[in-house]
GROMACS .gro file of C-alpha atoms in nm:
model
  284
    1MET     CA    1  -3.028  17.359  -6.679
    2ILE     CA    2  -3.320  17.600  -6.636
    3GLU     CA    3  -3.541  17.485  -6.349
    4GLU     CA    4  -3.763  17.786  -6.274
    5THR     CA    5  -4.133  17.692  -6.272
    6ARG     CA    6  -4.447  17.899  -6.302
    7GLN     CA    7  -4.753  17.755  -6.133
    8VAL     CA    8  -5.093  17.760  -6.297
    9ALA     CA    9  -5.238  17.930  -5.990
   10GLN     CA   10  -5.060  18.245  -6.106
   11ASP     CA   11  -5.222  18.239  -6.450
   12SER     CA   12  -5.496  17.995  -6.552
   13ARG     CA   13  -5.601  18.181  -6.865
   14GLY     CA   14  -5.715  17.934  -7.129
   15ILE     CA   15  -5.807  17.655  -6.885
   16ILE     CA   16  -6.184  17.628  -6.864
   17GLU     CA   17  -6.292  17.524  -6.513
   18PRO     CA   18  -5.934  17.543  -6.374
   19ALA     CA   19  -6.035  17.422  -6.027
   20ALA     CA   20  -6.157  17.091  -6.170
   21PHE     CA   21  -5.838  17.064  -6.374
   22LEU     CA   22  -5.614  17.112  -6.070
   23ARG     CA   23  -5.794  16.840  -5.876
   24ARG     CA   24  -5.684  16.583  -6.133
   25HIS     CA   25  -5.359  16.714  -6.281
   26ARG     CA   26  -5.033  16.887  -6.200
   27LEU     CA   27  -4.916  17.161  -6.434
   28ASN     CA   28  -4.578  17.334  -6.421
   29ARG     CA   29  -4.447  17.597  -6.660
   30TYR     CA   30  -4.083  17.655  -6.752
   31PRO     CA   31  -3.917  17.950  -6.927
   32ALA     CA   32  -3.826  17.939  -7.295
   33GLY     CA   33  -3.455  18.003  -7.250
   34PRO     CA   34  -3.239  18.261  -7.432
   35ALA     CA   35  -3.226  18.091  -7.773
   36LEU     CA   36  -3.604  18.062  -7.800
   37ASP     CA   37  -3.693  18.393  -7.634
   38GLY     CA   38  -3.964  18.565  -7.837
   39LEU     CA   39  -4.052  18.243  -8.020
   40ILE     CA   40  -4.169  18.024  -7.730
   41SER     CA   41  -4.388  18.170  -7.455
   42TRP     CA   42  -4.309  17.889  -7.212
   43PHE     CA   43  -4.269  17.517  -7.180
   44TRP     CA   44  -4.531  17.330  -6.982
   45VAL     CA   45  -4.557  16.983  -6.834
   46VAL     CA   46  -4.884  16.819  -6.731
   47THR     CA   47  -4.889  16.495  -6.533
   48TRP     CA   48  -5.198  16.296  -6.439
   49SER     CA   49  -5.291  15.972  -6.268
   50LEU     CA   50  -5.654  15.868  -6.289
   51PRO     CA   51  -5.812  15.553  -6.142
   52PRO     CA   52  -5.892  15.265  -6.377
   53GLY     CA   53  -6.201  15.335  -6.582
   54VAL     CA   54  -6.197  15.707  -6.506
   55THR     CA   55  -6.143  15.962  -6.782
   56HIS     CA   56  -6.123  16.339  -6.772
   57THR     CA   57  -6.198  16.569  -7.064
   58GLN     CA   58  -6.042  16.911  -7.025
   59GLU     CA   59  -6.178  17.198  -7.231
   60LEU     CA   60  -5.951  17.485  -7.326
   61LEU     CA   61  -5.984  17.832  -7.472
   62THR     CA   62  -5.641  17.842  -7.623
   63HIS     CA   63  -5.409  18.138  -7.649
   64PRO     CA   64  -5.346  18.268  -8.005
   65CYS     CA   65  -5.051  18.032  -8.021
   66ALA     CA   66  -4.950  17.684  -8.132
   67ASN     CA   67  -4.839  17.398  -7.909
   68LEU     CA   68  -4.552  17.161  -7.985
   69TYR     CA   69  -4.560  16.856  -7.761
   70VAL     CA   70  -4.477  16.496  -7.679
   71SER     CA   71  -4.772  16.322  -7.515
   72PRO     CA   72  -4.968  15.996  -7.506
   73PRO     CA   73  -5.245  16.011  -7.767
   74GLU     CA   74  -5.600  16.058  -7.648
   75PRO     CA   75  -5.747  15.727  -7.528
   76THR     CA   76  -6.033  15.558  -7.708
   77VAL     CA   77  -6.314  15.366  -7.547
   78ASP     CA   78  -6.150  15.034  -7.636
   79ASP     CA   79  -5.800  15.120  -7.508
   80ALA     CA   80  -5.683  14.845  -7.272
   81HIS     CA   81  -5.327  14.972  -7.241
   82PRO     CA   82  -5.180  15.322  -7.270
   83ALA     CA   83  -5.040  15.402  -7.613
   84PRO     CA   84  -4.679  15.523  -7.646
   85PRO     CA   85  -4.622  15.899  -7.662
   86VAL     CA   86  -4.620  16.082  -7.993
   87ALA     CA   87  -4.466  16.414  -8.102
   88GLU     CA   88  -4.720  16.652  -8.255
   89LEU     CA   89  -4.786  17.011  -8.354
   90GLU     CA   90  -5.125  17.162  -8.275
   91GLY     CA   91  -5.180  17.485  -8.465
   92VAL     CA   92  -5.382  17.780  -8.346
   93VAL     CA   93  -5.725  17.659  -8.234
   94LEU     CA   94  -5.985  17.910  -8.344
   95ASN     CA   95  -6.256  17.797  -8.104
   96ARG     CA   96  -6.256  17.574  -7.797
   97SER     CA   97  -6.044  17.261  -7.788
   98SER     CA   98  -6.063  16.960  -7.561
   99ARG     CA   99  -5.827  16.688  -7.447
  100ARG     CA  100  -5.936  16.350  -7.308
  101MET     CA  101  -5.707  16.178  -7.056
  102ALA     CA  102  -5.709  15.843  -6.877
  103GLY     CA  103  -5.470  15.632  -6.671
  104GLU     CA  104  -5.127  15.781  -6.606
  105GLY     CA  105  -4.943  16.015  -6.838
  106VAL     CA  106  -4.707  16.303  -6.892
  107CYS     CA  107  -4.731  16.571  -7.160
  108VAL     CA  108  -4.421  16.780  -7.230
  109ALA     CA  109  -4.497  17.081  -7.446
  110ALA     CA  110  -4.393  17.422  -7.571
  111MET     CA  111  -4.643  17.700  -7.637
  112THR     CA  112  -4.524  17.935  -7.907
  113THR     CA  113  -4.568  18.307  -7.895
  114PRO     CA  114  -4.824  18.452  -8.137
  115GLY     CA  115  -4.600  18.460  -8.442
  116GLY     CA  116  -4.335  18.230  -8.301
  117LEU     CA  117  -4.461  17.930  -8.497
  118GLY     CA  118  -4.362  18.105  -8.818
  119ALA     CA  119  -3.994  18.082  -8.721
  120PHE     CA  120  -4.012  17.702  -8.745
  121LEU     CA  121  -4.202  17.676  -9.074
  122PRO     CA  122  -4.112  17.742  -9.438
  123GLY     CA  123  -4.456  17.890  -9.513
  124PRO     CA  124  -4.770  18.043  -9.362
  125ALA     CA  125  -4.853  17.943  -9.006
  126GLY     CA  126  -5.223  17.952  -9.088
  127GLU     CA  127  -5.187  17.624  -9.278
  128TYR     CA  128  -5.191  17.453  -8.936
  129ASN     CA  129  -5.488  17.633  -8.782
  130ASP     CA  130  -5.728  17.383  -8.624
  131ARG     CA  131  -5.496  17.097  -8.724
  132VAL     CA  132  -5.280  16.844  -8.540
  133VAL     CA  133  -4.993  16.693  -8.738
  134PRO     CA  134  -4.677  16.495  -8.654
  135LEU     CA  135  -4.413  16.739  -8.534
  136GLY     CA  136  -4.157  16.612  -8.784
  137THR     CA  137  -4.395  16.671  -9.075
  138ALA     CA  138  -4.393  17.044  -9.004
  139LEU     CA  139  -4.057  17.105  -8.834
  140ASN     CA  140  -3.848  16.824  -8.984
  141THR     CA  141  -3.760  16.696  -8.636
  142ASP     CA  142  -3.661  16.337  -8.563
  143ASP     CA  143  -3.974  16.248  -8.370
  144ALA     CA  144  -3.868  15.897  -8.269
  145ARG     CA  145  -3.543  16.030  -8.124
  146LEU     CA  146  -3.726  16.316  -7.951
  147VAL     CA  147  -3.981  16.085  -7.787
  148ALA     CA  148  -3.711  15.843  -7.675
  149GLY     CA  149  -3.499  16.124  -7.531
  150ILE     CA  150  -3.786  16.261  -7.327
  151GLN     CA  151  -3.881  15.916  -7.197
  152GLN     CA  152  -3.524  15.855  -7.081
  153GLU     CA  153  -3.524  16.164  -6.859
  154GLY     CA  154  -3.642  16.108  -6.504
  155ASP     CA  155  -3.754  16.458  -6.406
  156GLU     CA  156  -3.948  16.743  -6.561
  157PRO     CA  157  -3.657  16.985  -6.615
  158GLY     CA  158  -3.468  16.710  -6.799
  159LYS     CA  159  -3.765  16.634  -7.023
  160VAL     CA  160  -3.812  17.002  -7.098
  161ALA     CA  161  -3.442  17.035  -7.184
  162VAL     CA  162  -3.473  16.762  -7.448
  163LEU     CA  163  -3.767  16.935  -7.617
  164ARG     CA  164  -3.597  17.273  -7.585
  165SER     CA  165  -3.286  17.143  -7.763
  166ALA     CA  166  -3.491  16.993  -8.047
  167LEU     CA  167  -3.677  17.319  -8.102
  168GLU     CA  168  -3.361  17.528  -8.090
  169ASN     CA  169  -3.227  17.316  -8.376
  170ALA     CA  170  -3.554  17.352  -8.570
  171VAL     CA  171  -3.556  17.734  -8.582
  172ARG     CA  172  -3.517  17.879  -8.932
  173PRO     CA  173  -3.275  18.171  -8.879
  174GLU     CA  174  -3.397  18.361  -9.184
  175ARG     CA  175  -3.749  18.379  -9.037
  176ALA     CA  176  -3.673  18.423  -8.668
  177GLU     CA  177  -3.634  18.803  -8.666
  178THR     CA  178  -3.973  18.873  -8.823
  179ALA     CA  179  -4.135  18.610  -8.603
  180ARG     CA  180  -4.003  18.792  -8.297
  181GLN     CA  181  -4.134  19.124  -8.434
  182VAL     CA  182  -4.483  18.977  -8.467
  183ALA     CA  183  -4.458  18.830  -8.117
  184ALA     CA  184  -4.356  19.168  -7.976
  185VAL     CA  185  -4.660  19.335  -8.132
  186ALA     CA  186  -4.884  19.058  -8.001
  187ARG     CA  187  -4.737  19.113  -7.656
  188HIS     CA  188  -4.854  19.473  -7.673
  189ALA     CA  189  -5.200  19.346  -7.772
  190GLU     CA  190  -5.198  19.117  -7.470
  191THR     CA  191  -5.083  19.366  -7.208
  192ASP     CA  192  -5.187  19.717  -7.319
  193ARG     CA  193  -5.561  19.763  -7.263
  194ASP     CA  194  -5.553  20.095  -7.450
  195LEU     CA  195  -5.486  19.912  -7.777
  196ARG     CA  196  -5.819  19.834  -7.942
  197ARG     CA  197  -5.769  19.843  -8.320
  198VAL     CA  198  -5.522  19.710  -8.574
  199GLU     CA  199  -5.425  20.065  -8.671
  200GLN     CA  200  -5.302  20.129  -8.317
  201LEU     CA  201  -5.098  19.811  -8.320
  202ALA     CA  202  -4.950  19.905  -8.657
  203ARG     CA  203  -4.838  20.244  -8.526
  204ARG     CA  204  -4.680  20.073  -8.228
  205ALA     CA  205  -4.493  19.843  -8.469
  206GLY     CA  206  -4.395  20.125  -8.704
  207VAL     CA  207  -4.555  19.965  -9.010
  208SER     CA  208  -4.877  20.010  -9.205
  209ALA     CA  209  -5.190  19.821  -9.103
  210ARG     CA  210  -5.178  19.621  -9.427
  211THR     CA  211  -4.816  19.522  -9.365
  212LEU     CA  212  -4.895  19.417  -9.010
  213GLN     CA  213  -5.188  19.205  -9.129
  214ARG     CA  214  -4.962  19.030  -9.379
  215MET     CA  215  -4.698  18.965  -9.111
  216PHE     CA  216  -4.956  18.816  -8.875
  217ALA     CA  217  -5.107  18.601  -9.150
  218GLU     CA  218  -4.765  18.456  -9.235
  219TYR     CA  219  -4.618  18.409  -8.888
  220ALA     CA  220  -4.913  18.387  -8.646
  221GLY     CA  221  -5.177  18.238  -8.874
  222VAL     CA  222  -5.446  18.478  -8.745
  223SER     CA  223  -5.518  18.848  -8.779
  224PRO     CA  224  -5.411  19.118  -8.532
  225THR     CA  225  -5.779  19.187  -8.454
  226TRP     CA  226  -5.837  18.820  -8.375
  227VAL     CA  227  -5.540  18.824  -8.137
  228LEU     CA  228  -5.672  19.133  -7.959
  229ARG     CA  229  -6.015  18.982  -7.910
  230ARG     CA  230  -5.887  18.642  -7.800
  231TYR     CA  231  -5.671  18.796  -7.528
  232ARG     CA  232  -5.965  19.001  -7.401
  233LEU     CA  233  -6.182  18.690  -7.384
  234LEU     CA  234  -5.906  18.514  -7.189
  235ASP     CA  235  -5.882  18.812  -6.955
  236ALA     CA  236  -6.258  18.817  -6.905
  237ALA     CA  237  -6.270  18.446  -6.822
  238GLU     CA  238  -5.982  18.485  -6.576
  239ALA     CA  239  -6.151  18.781  -6.409
  240VAL     CA  240  -6.471  18.583  -6.371
  241ARG     CA  241  -6.274  18.296  -6.223
  242HIS     CA  242  -6.140  18.528  -5.952
  243GLY     CA  243  -6.486  18.661  -5.873
  244GLU     CA  244  -6.421  19.003  -6.020
  245ARG     CA  245  -6.701  19.211  -6.167
  246VAL     CA  246  -6.660  19.238  -6.544
  247ARG     CA  247  -6.809  19.545  -6.712
  248TRP     CA  248  -6.917  19.371  -7.030
  249ALA     CA  249  -7.053  19.682  -7.199
  250LEU     CA  250  -6.718  19.857  -7.155
  251VAL     CA  251  -6.522  19.557  -7.282
  252ALA     CA  252  -6.751  19.537  -7.586
  253THR     CA  253  -6.695  19.904  -7.664
  254GLU     CA  254  -6.318  19.877  -7.625
  255LEU     CA  255  -6.302  19.584  -7.867
  256GLY     CA  256  -6.517  19.742  -8.132
  257TYR     CA  257  -6.824  19.523  -8.091
  258SER     CA  258  -7.147  19.682  -8.209
  259ASP     CA  259  -7.307  19.604  -7.873
  260GLN     CA  260  -7.263  19.401  -7.556
  261ALA     CA  261  -7.477  19.116  -7.690
  262HIS     CA  262  -7.221  19.040  -7.962
  263LEU     CA  263  -6.941  19.013  -7.706
  264VAL     CA  264  -7.149  18.789  -7.481
  265ARG     CA  265  -7.226  18.569  -7.780
  266ASP     CA  266  -6.855  18.537  -7.858
  267PHE     CA  267  -6.778  18.457  -7.493
  268SER     CA  268  -7.051  18.193  -7.485
  269ALA     CA  269  -6.927  18.033  -7.807
  270ALA     CA  270  -6.568  18.031  -7.680
  271ILE     CA  271  -6.629  17.915  -7.322
  272GLY     CA  272  -6.942  17.707  -7.370
  273SER     CA  273  -7.165  17.905  -7.134
  274THR     CA  274  -7.282  18.260  -7.077
  275PRO     CA  275  -7.071  18.487  -6.856
  276ALA     CA  276  -7.329  18.462  -6.577
  277ALA     CA  277  -7.341  18.081  -6.593
  278TYR     CA  278  -6.962  18.057  -6.605
  279ALA     CA  279  -6.930  18.288  -6.304
  280GLY     CA  280  -7.179  18.076  -6.111
  281ALA     CA  281  -6.987  17.759  -6.192
  282GLN     CA  282  -6.659  17.911  -6.071
  283ALA     CA  283  -6.818  18.023  -5.746
  284GLY     CA  284  -6.955  17.673  -5.693
   0.00000   0.00000   0.00000
């Protein structure tokens, strides 16, 4: 059983106000494993225990990925008792997302790679953008069995192993190779700061820009340009969190924005505050 964990302190990209999150939750990350390498970025488990009557709403700037998870549903105002966990797929979220939590709970999840979701689906990944659906509806998994299996496990690695096994069985072999190709290109977009345009990504992949755009539309659900810009926004938010000075004009130029104001507007729409206000909140 794979038991390696990756703490959020090493990488909080996507978690808005990570310090507040860590005061109320525990988050561990686990590797995908050989069979899902290139399709799943990592598994993650969040646990929380809040006092009666206390709720926490966590805002997220999601990676250009989908999440496949088993978790208690979000509580409503009238909830007197926690609802049983459900298995769901959340597609790529194009703007901010939020999650409301109360009481005690555990969420066991897998974050796909950009493109990895396409290996589990018969059609375009974009059909699930900004949507949450039962996992079995999209992946043909036995959700009741999956939820029960996770609940029976007493520790996090065991719970992750149950979800890992279900996803390994859900992979469509005829689509896995192309999904991994898209994920590899997206990895370049994430890590190589010299890549700024779709044409550069296409040359790296050895295909035409039009072909790459079609591959991303089918397997990632978003365009290569959108992936590039989302990763740079995540990087910028993480840099601000660590108190680093972000040269916004340079970032805007690298990403092809007409001016710095357009980048700041995108950051504000994604994060919910201007870069200066977000930096001040992190320092506080």
